[in-house]
mmCIF file of C-alpha atoms in Angstrom:
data_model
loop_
_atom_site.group_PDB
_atom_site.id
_atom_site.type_symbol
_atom_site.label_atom_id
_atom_site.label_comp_id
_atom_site.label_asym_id
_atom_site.label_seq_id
_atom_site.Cartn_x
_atom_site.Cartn_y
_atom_site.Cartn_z
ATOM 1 C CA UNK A 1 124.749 163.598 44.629
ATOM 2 C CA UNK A 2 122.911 166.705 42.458
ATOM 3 C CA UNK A 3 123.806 166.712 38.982
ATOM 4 C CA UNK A 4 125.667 169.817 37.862
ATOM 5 C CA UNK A 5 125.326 172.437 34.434
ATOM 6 C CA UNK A 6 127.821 174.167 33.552
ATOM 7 C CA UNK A 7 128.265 176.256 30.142
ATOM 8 C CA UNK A 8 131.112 174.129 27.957
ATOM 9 C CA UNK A 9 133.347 176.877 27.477
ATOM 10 C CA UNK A 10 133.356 180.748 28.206
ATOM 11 C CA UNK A 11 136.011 183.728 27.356
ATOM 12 C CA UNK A 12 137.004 186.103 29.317
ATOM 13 C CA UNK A 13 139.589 189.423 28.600
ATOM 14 C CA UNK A 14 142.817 189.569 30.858
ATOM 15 C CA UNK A 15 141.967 191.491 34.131
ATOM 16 C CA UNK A 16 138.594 191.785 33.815
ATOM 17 C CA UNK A 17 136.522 189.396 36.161
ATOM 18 C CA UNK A 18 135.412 185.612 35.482
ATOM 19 C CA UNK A 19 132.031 184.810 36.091
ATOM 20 C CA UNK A 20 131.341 181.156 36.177
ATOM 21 C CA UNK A 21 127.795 179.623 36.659
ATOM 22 C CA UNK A 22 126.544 176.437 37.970
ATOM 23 C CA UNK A 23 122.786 175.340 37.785
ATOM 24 C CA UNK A 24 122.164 172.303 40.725
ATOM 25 C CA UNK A 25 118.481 172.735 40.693
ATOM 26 C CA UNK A 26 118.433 169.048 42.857
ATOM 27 C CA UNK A 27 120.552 169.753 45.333
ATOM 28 C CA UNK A 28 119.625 168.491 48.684
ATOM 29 C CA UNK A 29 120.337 169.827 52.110
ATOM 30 C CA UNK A 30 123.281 168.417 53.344
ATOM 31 C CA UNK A 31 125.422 169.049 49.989
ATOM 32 C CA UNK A 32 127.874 171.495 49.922
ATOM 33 C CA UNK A 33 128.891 172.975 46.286
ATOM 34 C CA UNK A 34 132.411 172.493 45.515
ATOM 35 C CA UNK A 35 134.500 174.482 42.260
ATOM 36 C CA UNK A 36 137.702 172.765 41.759
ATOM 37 C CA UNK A 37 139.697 173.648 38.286
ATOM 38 C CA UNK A 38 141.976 171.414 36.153
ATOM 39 C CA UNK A 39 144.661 172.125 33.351
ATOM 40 C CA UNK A 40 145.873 169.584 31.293
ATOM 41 C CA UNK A 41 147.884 166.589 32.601
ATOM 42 C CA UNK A 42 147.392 168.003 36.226
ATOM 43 C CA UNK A 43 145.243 167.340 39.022
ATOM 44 C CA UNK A 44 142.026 169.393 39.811
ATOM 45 C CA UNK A 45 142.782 172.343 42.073
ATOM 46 C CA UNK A 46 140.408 173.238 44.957
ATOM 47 C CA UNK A 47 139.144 176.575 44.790
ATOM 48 C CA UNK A 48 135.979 177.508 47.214
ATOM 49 C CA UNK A 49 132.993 175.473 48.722
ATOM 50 C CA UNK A 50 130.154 176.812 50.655
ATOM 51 C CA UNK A 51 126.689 175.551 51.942
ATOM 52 C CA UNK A 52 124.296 178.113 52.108
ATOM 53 C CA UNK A 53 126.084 181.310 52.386
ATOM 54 C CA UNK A 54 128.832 183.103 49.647
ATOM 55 C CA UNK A 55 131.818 183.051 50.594
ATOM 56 C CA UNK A 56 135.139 184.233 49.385
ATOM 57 C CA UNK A 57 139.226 183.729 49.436
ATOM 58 C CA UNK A 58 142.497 184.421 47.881
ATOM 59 C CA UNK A 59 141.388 182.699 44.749
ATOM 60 C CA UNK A 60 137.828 183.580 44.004
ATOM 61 C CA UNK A 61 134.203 184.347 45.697
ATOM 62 C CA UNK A 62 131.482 182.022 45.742
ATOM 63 C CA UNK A 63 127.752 183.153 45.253
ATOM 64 C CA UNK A 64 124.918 180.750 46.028
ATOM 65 C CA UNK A 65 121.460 181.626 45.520
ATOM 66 C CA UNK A 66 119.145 181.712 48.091
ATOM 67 C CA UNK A 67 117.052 178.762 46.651
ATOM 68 C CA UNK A 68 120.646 177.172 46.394
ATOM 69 C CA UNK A 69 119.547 175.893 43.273
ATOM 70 C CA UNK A 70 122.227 177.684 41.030
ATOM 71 C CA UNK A 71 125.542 178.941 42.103
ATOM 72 C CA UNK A 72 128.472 181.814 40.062
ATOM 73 C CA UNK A 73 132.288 181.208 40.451
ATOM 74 C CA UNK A 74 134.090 184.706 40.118
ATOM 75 C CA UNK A 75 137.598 185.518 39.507
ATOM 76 C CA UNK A 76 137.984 188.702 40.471
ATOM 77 C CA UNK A 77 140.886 189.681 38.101
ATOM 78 C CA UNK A 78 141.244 186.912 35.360
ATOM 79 C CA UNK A 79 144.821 186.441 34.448
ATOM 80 C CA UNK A 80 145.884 183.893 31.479
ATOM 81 C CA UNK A 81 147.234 181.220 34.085
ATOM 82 C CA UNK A 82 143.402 181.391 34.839
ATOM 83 C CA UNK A 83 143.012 179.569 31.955
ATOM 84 C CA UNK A 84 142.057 176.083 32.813
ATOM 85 C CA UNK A 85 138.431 173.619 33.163
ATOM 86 C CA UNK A 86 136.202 174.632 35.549
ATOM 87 C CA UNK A 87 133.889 171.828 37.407
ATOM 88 C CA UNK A 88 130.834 173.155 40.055
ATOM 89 C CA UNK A 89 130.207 169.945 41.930
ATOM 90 C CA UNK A 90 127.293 169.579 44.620
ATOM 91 C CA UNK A 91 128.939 166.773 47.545
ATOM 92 C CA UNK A 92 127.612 165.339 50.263
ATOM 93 C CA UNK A 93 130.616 163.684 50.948
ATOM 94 C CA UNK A 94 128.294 159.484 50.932
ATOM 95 C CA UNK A 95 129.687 156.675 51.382
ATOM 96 C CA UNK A 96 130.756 156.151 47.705
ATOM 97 C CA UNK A 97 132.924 158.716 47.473
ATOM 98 C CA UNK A 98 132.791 159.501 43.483
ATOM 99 C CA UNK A 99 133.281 162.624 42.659
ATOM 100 C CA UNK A 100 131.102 163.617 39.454
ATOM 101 C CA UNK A 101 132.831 166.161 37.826
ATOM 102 C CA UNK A 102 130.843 166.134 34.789
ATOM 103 C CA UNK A 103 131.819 168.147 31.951
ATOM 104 C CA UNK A 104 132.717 171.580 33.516
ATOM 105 C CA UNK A 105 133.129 175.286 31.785
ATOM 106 C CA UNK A 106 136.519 175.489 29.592
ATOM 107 C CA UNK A 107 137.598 179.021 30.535
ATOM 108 C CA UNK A 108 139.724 180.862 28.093
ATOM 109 C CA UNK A 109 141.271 184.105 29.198
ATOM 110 C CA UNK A 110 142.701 186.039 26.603
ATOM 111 C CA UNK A 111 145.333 189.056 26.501
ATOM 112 C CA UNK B 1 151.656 175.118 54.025
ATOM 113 C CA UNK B 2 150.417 171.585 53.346
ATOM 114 C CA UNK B 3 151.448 169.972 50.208
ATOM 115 C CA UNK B 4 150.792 166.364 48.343
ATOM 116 C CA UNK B 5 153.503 164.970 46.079
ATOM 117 C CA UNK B 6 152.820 162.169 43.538
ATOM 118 C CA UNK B 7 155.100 159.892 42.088
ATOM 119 C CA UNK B 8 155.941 159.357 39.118
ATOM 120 C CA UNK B 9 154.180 161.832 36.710
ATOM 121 C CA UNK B 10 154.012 158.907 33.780
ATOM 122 C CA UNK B 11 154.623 155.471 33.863
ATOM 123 C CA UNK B 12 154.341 152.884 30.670
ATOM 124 C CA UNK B 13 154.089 148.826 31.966
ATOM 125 C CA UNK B 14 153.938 145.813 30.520
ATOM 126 C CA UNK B 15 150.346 143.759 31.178
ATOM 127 C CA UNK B 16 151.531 141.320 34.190
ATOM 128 C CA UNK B 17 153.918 143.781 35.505
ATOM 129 C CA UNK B 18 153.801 144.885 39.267
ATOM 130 C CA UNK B 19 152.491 148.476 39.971
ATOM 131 C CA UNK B 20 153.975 150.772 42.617
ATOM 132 C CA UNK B 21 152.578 154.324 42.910
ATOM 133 C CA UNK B 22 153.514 156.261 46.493
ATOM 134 C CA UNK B 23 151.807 159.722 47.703
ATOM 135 C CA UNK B 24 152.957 161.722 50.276
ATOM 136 C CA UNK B 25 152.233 164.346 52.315
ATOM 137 C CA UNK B 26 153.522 167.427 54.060
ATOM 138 C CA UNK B 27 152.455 170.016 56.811
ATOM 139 C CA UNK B 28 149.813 168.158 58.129
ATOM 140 C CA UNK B 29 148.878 165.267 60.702
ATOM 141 C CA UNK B 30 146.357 162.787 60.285
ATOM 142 C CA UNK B 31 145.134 163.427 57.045
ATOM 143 C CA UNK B 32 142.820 161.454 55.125
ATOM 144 C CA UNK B 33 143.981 160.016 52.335
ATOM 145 C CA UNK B 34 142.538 159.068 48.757
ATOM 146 C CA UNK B 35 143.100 157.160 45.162
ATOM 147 C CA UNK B 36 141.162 158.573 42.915
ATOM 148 C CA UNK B 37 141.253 157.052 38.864
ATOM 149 C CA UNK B 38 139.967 159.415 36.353
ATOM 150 C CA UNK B 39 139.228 158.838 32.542
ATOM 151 C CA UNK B 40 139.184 160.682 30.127
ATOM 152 C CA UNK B 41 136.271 163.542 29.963
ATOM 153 C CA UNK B 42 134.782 161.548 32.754
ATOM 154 C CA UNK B 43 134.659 162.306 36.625
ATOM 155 C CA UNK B 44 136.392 160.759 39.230
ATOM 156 C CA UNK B 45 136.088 157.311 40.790
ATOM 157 C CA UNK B 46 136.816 156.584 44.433
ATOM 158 C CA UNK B 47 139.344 152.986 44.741
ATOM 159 C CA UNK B 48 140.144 153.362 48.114
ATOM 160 C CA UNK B 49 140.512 155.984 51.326
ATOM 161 C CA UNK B 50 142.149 155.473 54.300
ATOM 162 C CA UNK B 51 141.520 157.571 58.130
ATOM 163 C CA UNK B 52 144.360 156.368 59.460
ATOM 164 C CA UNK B 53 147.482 154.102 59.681
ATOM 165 C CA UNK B 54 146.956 150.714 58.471
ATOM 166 C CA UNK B 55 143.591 151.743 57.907
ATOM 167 C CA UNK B 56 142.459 151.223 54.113
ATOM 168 C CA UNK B 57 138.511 150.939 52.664
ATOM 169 C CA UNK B 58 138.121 149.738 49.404
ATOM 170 C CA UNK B 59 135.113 151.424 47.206
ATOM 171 C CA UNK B 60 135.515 149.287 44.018
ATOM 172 C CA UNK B 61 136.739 145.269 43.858
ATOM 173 C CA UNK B 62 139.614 144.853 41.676
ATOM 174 C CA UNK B 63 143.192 144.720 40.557
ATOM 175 C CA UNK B 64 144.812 147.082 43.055
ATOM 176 C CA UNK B 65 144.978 147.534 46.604
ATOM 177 C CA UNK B 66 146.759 150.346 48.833
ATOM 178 C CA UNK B 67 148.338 150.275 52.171
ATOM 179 C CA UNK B 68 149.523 153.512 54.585
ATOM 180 C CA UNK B 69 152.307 152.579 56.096
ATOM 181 C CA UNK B 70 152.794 156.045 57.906
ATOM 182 C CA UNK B 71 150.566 158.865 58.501
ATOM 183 C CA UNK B 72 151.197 160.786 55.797
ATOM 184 C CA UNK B 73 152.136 158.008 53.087
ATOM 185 C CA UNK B 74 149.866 156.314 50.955
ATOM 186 C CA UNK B 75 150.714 153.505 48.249
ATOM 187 C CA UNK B 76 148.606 152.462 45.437
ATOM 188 C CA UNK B 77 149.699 149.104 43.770
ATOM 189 C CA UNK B 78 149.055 145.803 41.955
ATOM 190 C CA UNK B 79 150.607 142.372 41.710
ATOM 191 C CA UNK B 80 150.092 142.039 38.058
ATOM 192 C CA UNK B 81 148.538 145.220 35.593
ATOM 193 C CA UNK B 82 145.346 144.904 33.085
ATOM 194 C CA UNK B 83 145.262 146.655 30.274
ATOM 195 C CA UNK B 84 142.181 148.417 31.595
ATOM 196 C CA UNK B 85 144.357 149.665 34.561
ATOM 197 C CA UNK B 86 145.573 152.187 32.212
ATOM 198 C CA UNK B 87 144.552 155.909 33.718
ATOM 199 C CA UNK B 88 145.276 158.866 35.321
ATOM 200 C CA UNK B 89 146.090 158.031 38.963
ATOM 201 C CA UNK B 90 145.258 160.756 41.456
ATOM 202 C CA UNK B 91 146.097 161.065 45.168
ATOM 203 C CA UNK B 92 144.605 163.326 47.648
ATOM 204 C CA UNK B 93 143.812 164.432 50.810
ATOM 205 C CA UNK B 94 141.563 166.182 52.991
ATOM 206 C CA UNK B 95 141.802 167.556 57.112
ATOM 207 C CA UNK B 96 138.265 166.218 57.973
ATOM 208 C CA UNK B 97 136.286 163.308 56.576
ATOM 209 C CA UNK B 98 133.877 164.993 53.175
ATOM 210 C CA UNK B 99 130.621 164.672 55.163
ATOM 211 C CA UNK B 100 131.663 167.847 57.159
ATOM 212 C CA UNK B 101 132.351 169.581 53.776
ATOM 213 C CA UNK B 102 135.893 169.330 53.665
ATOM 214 C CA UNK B 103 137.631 169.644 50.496
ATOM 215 C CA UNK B 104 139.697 167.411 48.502
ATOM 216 C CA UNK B 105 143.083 168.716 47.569
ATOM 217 C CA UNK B 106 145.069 166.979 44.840
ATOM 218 C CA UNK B 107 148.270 166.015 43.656
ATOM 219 C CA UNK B 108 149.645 166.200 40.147
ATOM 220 C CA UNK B 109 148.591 162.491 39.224
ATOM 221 C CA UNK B 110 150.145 160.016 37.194
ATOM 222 C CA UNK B 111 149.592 159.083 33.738
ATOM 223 C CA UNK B 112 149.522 155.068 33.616
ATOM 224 C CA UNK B 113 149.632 153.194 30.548
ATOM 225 C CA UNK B 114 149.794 149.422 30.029
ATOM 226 C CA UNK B 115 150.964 148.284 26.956
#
C-alpha cells in the first residue's frame, strides 16, 4: 500500500474550518484513501474514504486531486472535541490486511 | 445504528495466564470481523479476520487464536500470555470485505499488559 505524509501537528481556532492534507504521490489505482482519527486510549474513528472523486458527510469532506496524488481532510466547523490524531491512509484492502497508519497530523483546536 | 463493543477496556495478566478478550456487535448481519494489535506510535497489524461463522484466517503465526462463535461475536484469546503480548487490542468490523473500499469501524480497544 502507498505510503502516506502528513504534517505532525496543526492548530486550528474553534469554529473555523480544519484543513488536513495528505501527500500519497504512489498511490496506485485500485487504492482508496481512507482518514480515520484517534484520541488517546480509544480506537481510530472512521471518518470519509473516496477513490477518485471528493466526497463529503456528516463529519467532514474529502478532496482528492485529480492526479490523486495528494488529498485535504476538512472539518467544516472545528469544535475542541475535534481535537484528536489524524491518519490519511491509501488501502487497497490486500491480502495482508495491515493497516499503516503512519504518524498522522496531531490536530489541536483551540477556544 | 451499528455499534462494536469491546471488552474489557484494560486488563493486567500474569505471563502463563489464559487470555479472553470478546467483541460484539450490533445492528448489523454478517459482518466481517477483525483483531487488530497496535503499538505504540506504530500502525496497525492484522492477527486474524473472519467472513463468517466458524470462519477465522490467521495473518500472523503466534500466541493467540480467535474463534466466532455467532455472527456478530468475535473472541480473541491465548492459552498462556508472553510478555510481548502486551498491547492495545482492537476489534472491528466492516459490511463488505476492504477490497471494495469498505471501511473499518472500531471499537474502543483494550489496553493489555503482562506483567
Amino acid at each position: 500500500d502507498a505510503k502516506t505524509t502528513q504534517p505532525p501537528s496543526m492548530d486550528c481556532a474553534e469554529g473555523r474550518a480544519a484543513n488536513l492534507p495528505c501527500n500519497h504521490s504512489t498511490i496506485s489505482g485500485n487504492e482508496y484513501v481512507y482518514w480515520y482519527r484517534q484520541i488517546h486510549s480509544q480506537g481510530p474513528q472512521y471518518i470519509i474514504h473516496g477513490l477518485k472523486n471528493n466526497e463529503t458527510n456528516e463529519m467532514a469532506s474529502l478532496i482528492i486531486t485529480e492526479d490523486r496524488k495528494s488529498s485535504t481532510l476538512i472539518l467544516p466547523h472545528a469544535t475542541l472535541r475535534d481535537t484528536a490524531v489524524y491518519y490519511c491512509i491509501a488501502d487497497s484492502g490486500g491480502s495482508q490486511g495491515n493497516l499503516i497508519f503512519g504518524k498522522g497530523t496531531k490536530l489541536s483546536v483551540k477556544p | 445504528s451499528q455499534t462494536i463493543h469491546q471488552w474489557p477496556a484494560t486488563l493486567v495478566q500474569p505471563v502463563g495466564s489464559p487470555l479472553s478478550l470478546e467483541c460484539t456487535v450490533e445492528g448489523t448481519s454478517n459482518p466481517n470481523l477483525y483483531w487488530y494489535r497496535q503499538a505504540a506510535g506504530r500502525g496497525l497489524q492484522l492477527l486474524f479476520y473472519s467472513v463468517g461463522i466458524g470462519q477465522i484466517s490467521s495473518e500472523v503465526p503466534q500466541n493467540l487464536s480467535a474463534s466466532r462463535p455467532q455472527d456478530r461475536q468475535f473472541i480473541l484469546s491465548s492459552k498462556k500470555l508472553l510478555l510481548s503480548d502486551s498491547g492495545f487490542y482492537l476489534c472491528a468490523w466492516s459490511p463488505l470485505v476492504r477490497l471494495l473500499g469498505s471501511p473499518l469501524h472500531f471499537g474502543n480497544g483494550t489496553r493489555l499488559t503482562v506483567t
